[in-house]
């Protein structure tokens, strides 16, 4: 279904191979966004040799691909083909497998349901603070972009998926394997059409990590099934319980492969995206001391010196504005790839069946016709009602349409709990400020490590 845009065009701007490759080789995320911005959001065709995807960034086109015409743009080819090797047939797939998973999982992600789990999540996040206290006490630096933030987010995600039934050691075993999957998949993400019969860099590490993930997840499923089957079992809220109940056949047997796919997909969708969004925060706060001060004031006023509880989150509108601006400037889902099923037309451009289109939130969020001073980090643009006047599909960090992210509400709660806990306890000092380079991957992350020193807040005479 074609849509009107401000400048109708009939052929895409084509970026030839000799221009596209050198630009993308240097800093692919920034350059891809520049290409879309230079074309004023019109469709750009990238000539990458055998791979010639269309870059989609205009909000009208985003709406068409992800929402109005979504059945013609499926999760196949680039990104998805290698990803499905680990996530299997589940919520991150298409068709019947996706629809049945979405039906089971959607009721678990309503704000009401997530709020009912938020107290537990607040305990988990607070429970991670003693480890940071230790760093603050000894002066040992933390990696603000990597390990520590990921570890806190993972603990909270694990609680949501498995409740209290998963020991800390298991979380610690799972985390590096998932990280290995996310990084060793790189080559396959970039060259999606290389046959699996040809071994490429990262394959061996990837397959070894998938095997370990399977061992851990299958044993958790078995343990949980046993606990659920016990006559003394209480009804439980975590996702694994809902899956075990929903995936039970009439004869009482459970399709464990399906539950495994569901759990791995949920873990993948929730932990990296959230942790990598937080990874940018400390550098942004360093560069914007005014934002840091205003945020800290709000956290102090609402939380005081006590523990951070879920009811505090709703009382911190500035924190919400900072998070919105963070995922505008650094949307961790930087591209949302699709493959066309039938010949189609977007913004007057004819696109053949089987083509790859890359919806790019990172680009859409930088289009000057929809965002004033798009490269500036300015939480104030989210103040009051005025941001509601912008184009509805100009802000798409969570996608849109039937595949829209299930975890939006969870993200705002979880990220707020982490930030409020850290900032109410410590003053974070970035010891190696520098310009960050976004690195492409399943989630966009800074290439550089961010070393933070945490200074306990009692030092700044918080009277
Ligand atoms: C900053 C954090 C997050 C970002 C930027 C993000 C982004 C996205 C985006 C862009 C999509 C759409 C993918 C597509 O159209 O193909 C998506 C889907 C999804 N997200 Fe998130 N997400 C985040 C956090 C979470 C969390 C915390 C969860 C929760 C457990 C979650 C669960 C999901 C699921 C299950 C889907 C697939 C939905 C479907 O296909 O029906 N996400 N996410």
Coordinates of C-alpha atoms and ligand atoms in Angstrom, one line a residue:
X1 CA 0.0 0.0 0.0
X2 CA 1.8 3.2 -1.2
X3 CA 1.9 6.2 1.1
X4 CA 2.3 9.9 0.5
X5 CA 5.6 11.5 1.6
X6 CA 6.6 15.2 1.4
X7 CA 8.7 14.7 -1.8
X8 CA 7.3 11.9 -4.0
X9 CA 10.1 10.0 -5.8
X10 CA 10.0 7.2 -8.3
X11 CA 13.5 5.7 -7.9
X12 CA 15.6 5.3 -4.8
X13 CA 18.8 7.2 -4.4
X14 CA 21.4 4.5 -5.1
X15 CA 24.7 4.6 -3.2
X16 CA 27.2 2.8 -5.4
X17 CA 29.5 0.1 -4.1
X18 CA 32.7 2.2 -4.3
X19 CA 31.1 4.9 -2.2
X20 CA 29.0 2.8 0.2
X21 CA 31.7 0.3 1.3
X22 CA 34.4 2.8 2.4
X23 CA 31.8 4.8 4.3
X24 CA 30.3 1.8 6.0
X25 CA 33.6 0.2 6.7
X26 CA 34.7 3.1 9.0
X27 CA 31.7 3.7 11.2
X28 CA 28.7 1.8 9.8
X29 CA 26.0 3.0 12.3
X30 CA 26.8 6.7 12.0
X31 CA 27.3 6.5 8.2
X32 CA 24.1 4.6 7.6
X33 CA 22.2 7.3 9.5
X34 CA 24.0 10.0 7.5
X35 CA 23.0 8.4 4.2
X36 CA 19.4 8.4 5.3
X37 CA 19.6 12.0 6.5
X38 CA 21.3 13.2 3.3
X39 CA 18.4 11.6 1.4
X40 CA 16.0 13.5 3.7
X41 CA 14.4 10.2 4.7
X42 CA 13.7 9.1 1.2
X43 CA 14.6 5.5 0.3
X44 CA 18.3 4.8 -0.3
X45 CA 19.5 1.6 -2.0
X46 CA 22.9 0.5 -0.8
X47 CA 25.0 -1.4 -3.2
X48 CA 27.0 -3.8 -1.1
X49 CA 27.9 -6.2 -3.8
X50 CA 25.7 -9.3 -3.7
X51 CA 23.6 -7.7 -1.0
X52 CA 21.6 -4.6 -2.0
X53 CA 19.2 -3.6 0.8
X54 CA 16.9 -0.6 0.9
X55 CA 17.3 1.8 3.8
X56 CA 13.9 2.9 5.2
X57 CA 13.7 5.9 7.6
X58 CA 10.8 8.2 6.7
X59 CA 8.1 7.7 9.4
X60 CA 5.5 7.1 6.6
X61 CA 7.5 4.3 5.2
X62 CA 8.2 2.9 8.7
X63 CA 4.4 2.8 9.3
X64 CA 3.9 0.9 6.0
X65 CA 6.6 -1.7 6.5
X66 CA 6.0 -2.4 10.2
X67 CA 2.3 -1.8 10.5
X68 CA -0.1 -1.3 7.6
X69 CA 1.6 -3.7 5.2
X70 CA 3.4 -5.8 7.8
X71 CA 2.5 -9.2 6.3
X72 CA 4.5 -8.4 3.2
X73 CA 7.6 -7.6 5.2
X74 CA 8.8 -10.6 7.1
X75 CA 11.6 -11.5 9.5
X76 CA 13.8 -13.4 7.1
X77 CA 17.2 -13.0 5.5
X78 CA 19.6 -10.6 7.0
X79 CA 19.9 -10.7 10.8
X80 CA 17.0 -13.1 11.3
X81 CA 18.4 -16.1 9.6
X82 CA 21.5 -16.4 11.8
X83 CA 19.5 -15.3 14.9
X84 CA 16.9 -18.0 14.4
X85 CA 19.7 -20.5 14.8
X86 CA 19.7 -19.7 18.5
X87 CA 16.2 -18.4 19.1
X88 CA 14.4 -21.1 17.1
X89 CA 10.7 -20.9 16.3
X90 CA 9.3 -18.4 18.8
X91 CA 8.3 -14.8 19.5
X92 CA 11.2 -13.6 17.4
X93 CA 10.1 -15.6 14.4
X94 CA 7.2 -15.2 12.1
X95 CA 3.9 -17.0 11.2
X96 CA 2.2 -19.5 13.4
X97 CA 5.2 -19.9 15.8
X98 CA 5.3 -16.2 16.4
X99 CA 1.5 -15.8 16.7
X100 CA 1.2 -18.6 19.3
X101 CA 4.1 -17.3 21.4
X102 CA 2.7 -13.7 21.3
X103 CA -0.7 -14.9 22.5
X104 CA 0.9 -16.6 25.5
X105 CA 3.3 -13.8 26.3
X106 CA 1.4 -10.7 25.7
X107 CA -0.8 -10.9 28.8
X108 CA 2.4 -11.1 30.9
X109 CA 3.6 -7.7 29.7
X110 CA 0.7 -5.4 30.5
X111 CA 1.7 -2.5 32.8
X112 CA -0.6 -4.1 35.5
X113 CA 1.2 -7.4 35.4
X114 CA 4.7 -6.0 35.2
X115 CA 3.8 -3.6 38.1
X116 CA 2.9 -6.7 40.1
X117 CA 6.4 -8.1 39.6
X118 CA 8.1 -4.8 40.1
X119 CA 8.6 -5.2 43.9
X120 CA 10.6 -8.3 43.3
X121 CA 12.6 -6.6 40.6
X122 CA 13.4 -3.7 42.9
X123 CA 14.7 -6.2 45.4
X124 CA 16.9 -7.8 42.8
X125 CA 18.4 -4.5 41.7
X126 CA 19.0 -3.4 45.3
X127 CA 20.5 -6.8 46.0
X128 CA 23.2 -6.0 43.3
X129 CA 24.3 -2.8 45.1
X130 CA 26.6 -4.4 47.7
X131 CA 28.9 -5.5 44.8
X132 CA 29.0 -1.9 43.7
X133 CA 29.5 -0.7 47.3
X134 CA 32.7 -2.9 47.3
X135 CA 34.0 -1.0 44.2
X136 CA 33.1 2.3 45.8
X137 CA 34.9 1.4 49.0
X138 CA 38.1 0.1 47.3
X139 CA 38.1 2.7 44.5
X140 CA 38.2 -0.1 41.9
X141 CA 36.7 1.2 38.6
X142 CA 33.6 -0.3 37.1
X143 CA 32.9 -0.8 33.4
X144 CA 29.9 1.4 33.1
X145 CA 29.2 0.3 29.5
X146 CA 29.7 -3.4 30.0
X147 CA 30.0 -6.0 32.6
X148 CA 28.4 -4.5 35.8
X149 CA 25.3 -3.0 34.1
X150 CA 24.7 -6.1 32.1
X151 CA 25.0 -8.2 35.2
X152 CA 22.4 -6.2 37.1
X153 CA 20.0 -6.2 34.1
X154 CA 20.5 -9.9 33.7
X155 CA 19.6 -10.7 37.3
X156 CA 16.4 -8.7 37.0
X157 CA 15.5 -10.4 33.7
X158 CA 16.2 -13.8 35.2
X159 CA 13.9 -13.1 38.1
X160 CA 11.2 -12.2 35.6
X161 CA 11.7 -15.4 33.6
X162 CA 12.4 -17.9 36.3
X163 CA 11.3 -16.3 39.6
X164 CA 13.3 -17.4 42.6
X165 CA 14.0 -20.8 41.2
X166 CA 17.3 -20.0 39.5
X167 CA 20.5 -19.9 41.5
X168 CA 23.0 -17.0 41.0
X169 CA 25.6 -19.4 39.8
X170 CA 23.4 -20.5 36.9
X171 CA 22.8 -16.8 35.9
X172 CA 26.6 -16.4 36.0
X173 CA 27.0 -19.4 33.7
X174 CA 24.4 -18.3 31.2
X175 CA 25.5 -14.7 30.8
X176 CA 28.9 -15.3 29.1
X177 CA 27.4 -17.9 26.7
X178 CA 24.7 -15.4 25.6
X179 CA 27.3 -12.7 25.2
X180 CA 29.4 -15.1 23.1
X181 CA 26.4 -15.8 20.9
X182 CA 25.7 -12.0 20.5
X183 CA 29.3 -11.3 19.4
X184 CA 30.3 -14.4 17.5
X185 CA 27.2 -14.0 15.2
X186 CA 28.8 -10.8 13.7
X187 CA 30.1 -12.3 10.5
X188 CA 26.8 -14.1 9.8
X189 CA 24.8 -10.9 10.5
X190 CA 26.9 -9.0 8.0
X191 CA 27.0 -11.8 5.3
X192 CA 23.6 -13.5 5.9
X193 CA 23.7 -15.4 2.6
X194 CA 26.9 -17.4 3.3
X195 CA 25.8 -21.1 3.3
X196 CA 26.1 -22.8 6.7
X197 CA 28.1 -25.5 5.0
X198 CA 30.9 -23.0 4.7
X199 CA 32.5 -22.3 8.1
X200 CA 33.1 -18.6 8.9
X201 CA 34.8 -16.8 11.8
X202 CA 32.8 -17.1 14.9
X203 CA 30.8 -20.2 13.9
X204 CA 32.7 -22.6 16.3
X205 CA 32.3 -20.2 19.3
X206 CA 28.6 -19.6 18.4
X207 CA 27.7 -23.3 18.1
X208 CA 29.6 -24.1 21.3
X209 CA 27.7 -21.3 23.2
X210 CA 24.3 -22.5 21.8
X211 CA 25.1 -26.0 23.1
X212 CA 25.9 -24.7 26.6
X213 CA 22.8 -22.5 26.6
X214 CA 20.7 -25.5 25.7
X215 CA 22.2 -27.6 28.5
X216 CA 21.5 -24.9 31.1
X217 CA 18.0 -24.0 29.8
X218 CA 16.9 -27.6 29.4
X219 CA 17.9 -28.4 32.9
X220 CA 16.1 -25.3 34.2
X221 CA 12.9 -26.4 32.3
X222 CA 13.2 -29.9 33.8
X223 CA 13.6 -28.5 37.3
X224 CA 10.7 -26.1 36.9
X225 CA 8.4 -28.8 35.4
X226 CA 9.1 -31.0 38.4
X227 CA 8.4 -28.2 40.8
X228 CA 5.2 -27.2 38.9
X229 CA 4.0 -30.8 39.0
X230 CA 4.3 -31.1 42.7
X231 CA 1.0 -31.1 44.5
X232 CA 2.3 -28.4 46.9
X233 CA 3.1 -26.1 44.0
X234 CA 1.6 -22.6 44.3
X235 CA 0.5 -20.6 41.3
X236 CA 3.5 -18.6 40.1
X237 CA 3.9 -15.4 38.1
X238 CA 7.1 -15.9 36.3
X239 CA 7.3 -16.4 32.6
X240 CA 8.5 -20.0 32.7
X241 CA 5.4 -21.1 34.6
X242 CA 3.1 -19.4 32.1
X243 CA 5.0 -21.1 29.3
X244 CA 4.9 -24.6 30.9
X245 CA 1.2 -24.3 31.4
X246 CA 0.5 -22.9 27.9
X247 CA 2.7 -25.4 26.1
X248 CA 1.3 -28.5 27.7
X249 CA -0.4 -30.8 25.3
X250 CA -3.7 -32.5 26.1
X251 CA -1.8 -35.6 27.3
X252 CA 0.1 -33.5 29.8
X253 CA 3.4 -33.6 28.0
X254 CA 5.3 -30.4 27.4
X255 CA 7.1 -29.5 24.1
X256 CA 10.4 -28.7 25.8
X257 CA 12.0 -27.5 22.6
X258 CA 9.3 -24.9 22.2
X259 CA 9.6 -23.7 25.8
X260 CA 13.4 -23.5 25.3
X261 CA 13.0 -21.4 22.2
X262 CA 10.5 -19.1 24.0
X263 CA 12.8 -18.6 27.0
X264 CA 16.0 -18.0 24.9
X265 CA 14.1 -15.5 22.7
X266 CA 12.8 -13.6 25.7
X267 CA 16.2 -13.5 27.3
X268 CA 17.8 -12.3 24.1
X269 CA 15.1 -9.6 23.5
X270 CA 15.2 -8.2 27.0
X271 CA 18.7 -8.3 28.4
X272 CA 21.1 -6.9 25.7
X273 CA 18.7 -4.2 24.6
X274 CA 18.2 -2.8 28.1
X275 CA 21.9 -3.2 29.2
X276 CA 23.2 -1.6 26.0
X277 CA 20.8 1.4 26.4
X278 CA 22.2 2.0 29.8
X279 CA 25.8 1.7 28.4
X280 CA 25.5 5.2 26.8
X281 CA 24.1 6.9 29.9
X282 CA 27.2 7.6 31.9
X283 CA 29.0 9.3 29.0
X284 CA 25.9 11.4 28.2
X285 CA 25.7 12.5 31.9
X286 CA 29.4 13.4 31.9
X287 CA 28.9 15.5 28.8
X288 CA 25.8 17.2 30.2
X289 CA 26.4 18.1 33.8
X290 CA 23.2 20.1 33.9
X291 CA 21.2 17.0 33.1
X292 CA 23.2 15.0 35.6
X293 CA 22.4 17.6 38.3
X294 CA 18.7 17.9 37.5
X295 CA 18.4 14.1 37.5
X296 CA 20.2 13.7 40.8
X297 CA 18.1 16.3 42.4
X298 CA 14.9 14.5 41.3
X299 CA 16.2 11.2 42.5
X300 CA 17.2 12.7 45.9
X301 CA 13.9 14.4 46.3
X302 CA 11.9 11.3 45.5
X303 CA 14.0 8.5 46.9
X304 CA 15.9 10.3 49.6
X305 CA 18.5 8.1 51.2
X306 CA 16.3 5.1 51.4
X307 CA 15.8 2.1 49.2
X308 CA 14.4 2.6 45.7
X309 CA 10.9 1.2 45.4
X310 CA 8.7 0.8 42.3
X311 CA 6.3 3.5 43.4
X312 CA 9.2 6.0 43.2
X313 CA 9.4 5.4 39.4
X314 CA 6.2 7.2 38.6
X315 CA 7.2 10.2 40.7
X316 CA 10.4 10.8 38.6
X317 CA 9.2 12.4 35.3
X318 CA 12.6 13.8 34.5
X319 CA 14.2 10.4 34.7
X320 CA 11.6 9.2 32.2
X321 CA 12.5 12.1 29.9
X322 CA 16.2 11.2 30.1
X323 CA 15.4 7.6 29.2
X324 CA 13.3 8.6 26.3
X325 CA 16.0 10.9 25.0
X326 CA 18.6 8.2 25.6
X327 CA 16.7 5.7 23.4
X328 CA 16.0 8.4 20.8
X329 CA 19.7 9.2 20.3
X330 CA 20.9 5.6 21.0
X331 CA 18.1 3.2 20.1
X332 CA 19.6 -0.2 20.9
X333 CA 17.5 -1.8 18.1
X334 CA 19.3 0.4 15.6
X335 CA 17.9 -1.5 12.6
X336 CA 14.8 -3.6 12.1
X337 CA 15.4 -5.8 9.1
X338 CA 12.7 -7.3 6.9
X339 CA 12.4 -9.2 3.6
X340 CA 9.6 -8.5 1.1
X341 CA 7.3 -11.4 0.3
X342 CA 5.7 -9.9 -2.9
X343 CA 6.6 -7.1 -5.2
X344 CA 5.6 -3.8 -3.6
X345 CA 6.0 0.0 -3.6
X346 CA 7.2 2.2 -0.8
X347 CA 7.1 6.0 -1.3
X348 CA 6.8 5.6 -5.1
X349 CA 9.8 3.2 -5.2
X350 CA 9.2 -0.2 -6.7
X351 CA 10.6 -3.0 -4.6
X352 CA 10.8 -6.6 -5.8
X353 CA 9.8 -9.7 -3.8
X354 CA 12.7 -11.1 -1.8
X355 CA 14.4 -7.7 -1.3
X356 CA 15.9 -6.8 2.0
X357 CA 14.6 -3.6 3.6
X358 CA 16.3 -2.1 6.7
X359 CA 14.0 0.0 8.9
X360 CA 16.4 2.2 10.8
X361 CA 15.3 3.8 14.1
X362 CA 18.8 5.3 14.4
X363 CA 18.2 7.2 11.2
X364 CA 14.5 8.1 11.7
X365 CA 15.4 9.6 15.1
X366 CA 18.0 11.9 13.4
X367 CA 15.8 13.3 10.5
X368 CA 15.9 17.1 10.9
X369 CA 12.4 17.5 9.4
X370 CA 11.0 15.6 12.4
X371 CA 13.5 16.5 15.1
X372 CA 14.9 20.0 16.0
X373 CA 18.7 19.8 16.6
X374 CA 18.5 16.0 16.2
X375 CA 22.1 15.3 17.2
X376 CA 21.7 17.2 20.5
X377 CA 20.9 15.2 23.7
X378 CA 18.1 17.3 25.1
X379 CA 15.6 15.6 27.6
X380 CA 13.6 18.8 27.6
X381 CA 12.1 17.9 24.2
X382 CA 10.0 15.4 26.1
X383 CA 8.6 18.0 28.5
X384 CA 4.9 18.6 28.7
X385 CA 2.5 17.6 25.8
X386 CA 4.4 19.2 22.9
X387 CA 6.2 16.1 21.9
X388 CA 2.9 14.4 21.2
X389 CA 2.5 16.7 18.2
X390 CA 5.4 15.0 16.4
X391 CA 4.8 12.4 13.7
X392 CA 3.7 9.2 15.4
X393 CA 6.3 7.0 13.7
X394 CA 9.2 9.4 14.1
X395 CA 10.0 7.8 17.4
X396 CA 10.3 4.0 17.0
X397 CA 12.8 2.7 19.5
X398 CA 10.4 -0.3 20.2
X399 CA 9.3 -0.7 16.6
X400 CA 5.6 -0.6 15.9
X401 CA 2.7 -2.7 14.5
X402 CA 2.0 -6.4 15.4
X403 CA 5.7 -7.1 16.3
X404 CA 6.0 -4.0 18.6
X405 CA 8.2 -4.7 21.6
X406 CA 6.5 -6.4 24.5
X407 CA 9.0 -5.0 27.0
X408 CA 8.5 -1.2 26.8
X409 CA 7.0 -0.8 30.2
X410 CA 9.4 -3.2 31.7
X411 CA 12.3 -1.3 30.2
X412 CA 11.3 2.0 31.8
X413 CA 10.8 0.4 35.2
X414 CA 14.0 -1.7 35.1
X415 CA 16.2 1.1 33.8
X416 CA 14.7 3.6 36.3
X417 CA 15.4 1.2 39.2
X418 CA 19.0 0.7 38.1
X419 CA 19.7 4.4 37.6
X420 CA 18.0 5.6 40.8
X421 CA 19.8 3.0 42.8
X422 CA 23.2 3.9 41.4
X423 CA 22.7 7.7 41.5
X424 CA 21.2 7.8 44.9
X425 CA 24.2 5.9 46.4
X426 CA 27.1 7.3 44.4
X427 CA 28.4 10.2 42.4
X428 CA 29.7 8.5 39.3
X429 CA 32.9 9.9 37.8
X430 CA 33.8 9.0 34.3
X431 CA 37.6 8.5 34.3
X432 CA 38.1 8.2 30.5
X433 CA 35.8 10.6 28.8
X434 CA 36.0 10.4 25.0
X435 CA 33.9 10.4 21.9
X436 CA 32.0 7.1 21.6
X437 CA 31.7 5.1 18.4
X438 CA 28.5 3.0 18.0
X439 CA 29.3 -0.6 17.0
X440 CA 26.7 -2.6 15.1
X441 CA 25.5 -5.9 16.5
X442 CA 22.2 -7.3 17.6
X443 CA 22.1 -4.1 19.8
X444 CA 24.1 -1.0 19.1
X445 CA 26.8 -0.5 21.8
X446 CA 29.8 1.9 22.3
X447 CA 33.0 0.5 21.1
X448 CA 35.0 2.1 23.9
X449 CA 34.9 1.0 27.5
X450 CA 33.7 3.5 30.0
X451 CA 35.5 3.4 33.3
X452 CA 33.6 4.9 36.2
X453 CA 34.7 5.6 39.7
X454 CA 31.9 5.4 42.2
X455 CA 32.1 7.9 45.1
X456 CA 29.8 7.2 48.0
X457 CA 27.2 10.0 48.3
X458 CA 27.7 10.6 52.0
X459 CA 30.8 12.5 50.9
X460 CA 28.8 15.3 49.3
X461 CA 27.1 16.4 52.5
X462 CA 23.6 15.5 51.4
X463 CA 21.8 17.6 54.0
Ligands
LIG1 C1 15.7 -0.5 25.5 C2 15.1 -1.7 25.6 C3 14.5 -2.3 24.4 C4 14.4 -2.0 23.1 C5 15.1 -0.8 22.4 C6 13.6 -2.9 22.4 C7 13.3 -2.9 21.0 C8 12.5 -3.7 20.4 C9 12.1 -3.6 19.0 C10 12.6 -2.5 18.0 C11 11.3 -4.6 18.7 C12 10.6 -4.9 17.3 C13 11.4 -6.0 16.6 C14 10.7 -6.2 15.2 O1 9.8 -5.5 14.8 O2 11.2 -7.1 14.5 C15 11.2 -5.5 19.9 C16 10.5 -6.6 20.0 C17 10.4 -7.4 21.1 N1 10.9 -7.0 22.4 FE1 11.9 -5.4 22.8 N2 13.2 -3.8 23.3 C18 13.7 -3.5 24.5 C19 13.5 -4.2 25.7 C20 12.7 -5.3 25.8 C21 12.4 -6.0 27.0 C22 12.9 -5.5 28.4 C23 11.7 -7.1 26.7 C24 11.1 -8.0 27.7 C25 11.2 -9.0 28.1 C26 11.5 -7.1 25.3 C27 10.8 -8.0 24.6 C28 10.5 -8.0 23.2 C29 9.9 -9.1 22.5 C30 9.3 -10.3 23.1 C31 9.8 -8.6 21.2 C32 9.2 -9.4 20.0 C33 7.7 -9.0 19.8 C34 7.1 -9.7 18.7 O3 7.7 -9.9 17.6 O4 5.9 -9.9 18.8 N3 12.1 -6.0 24.8 N4 11.9 -4.9 20.9

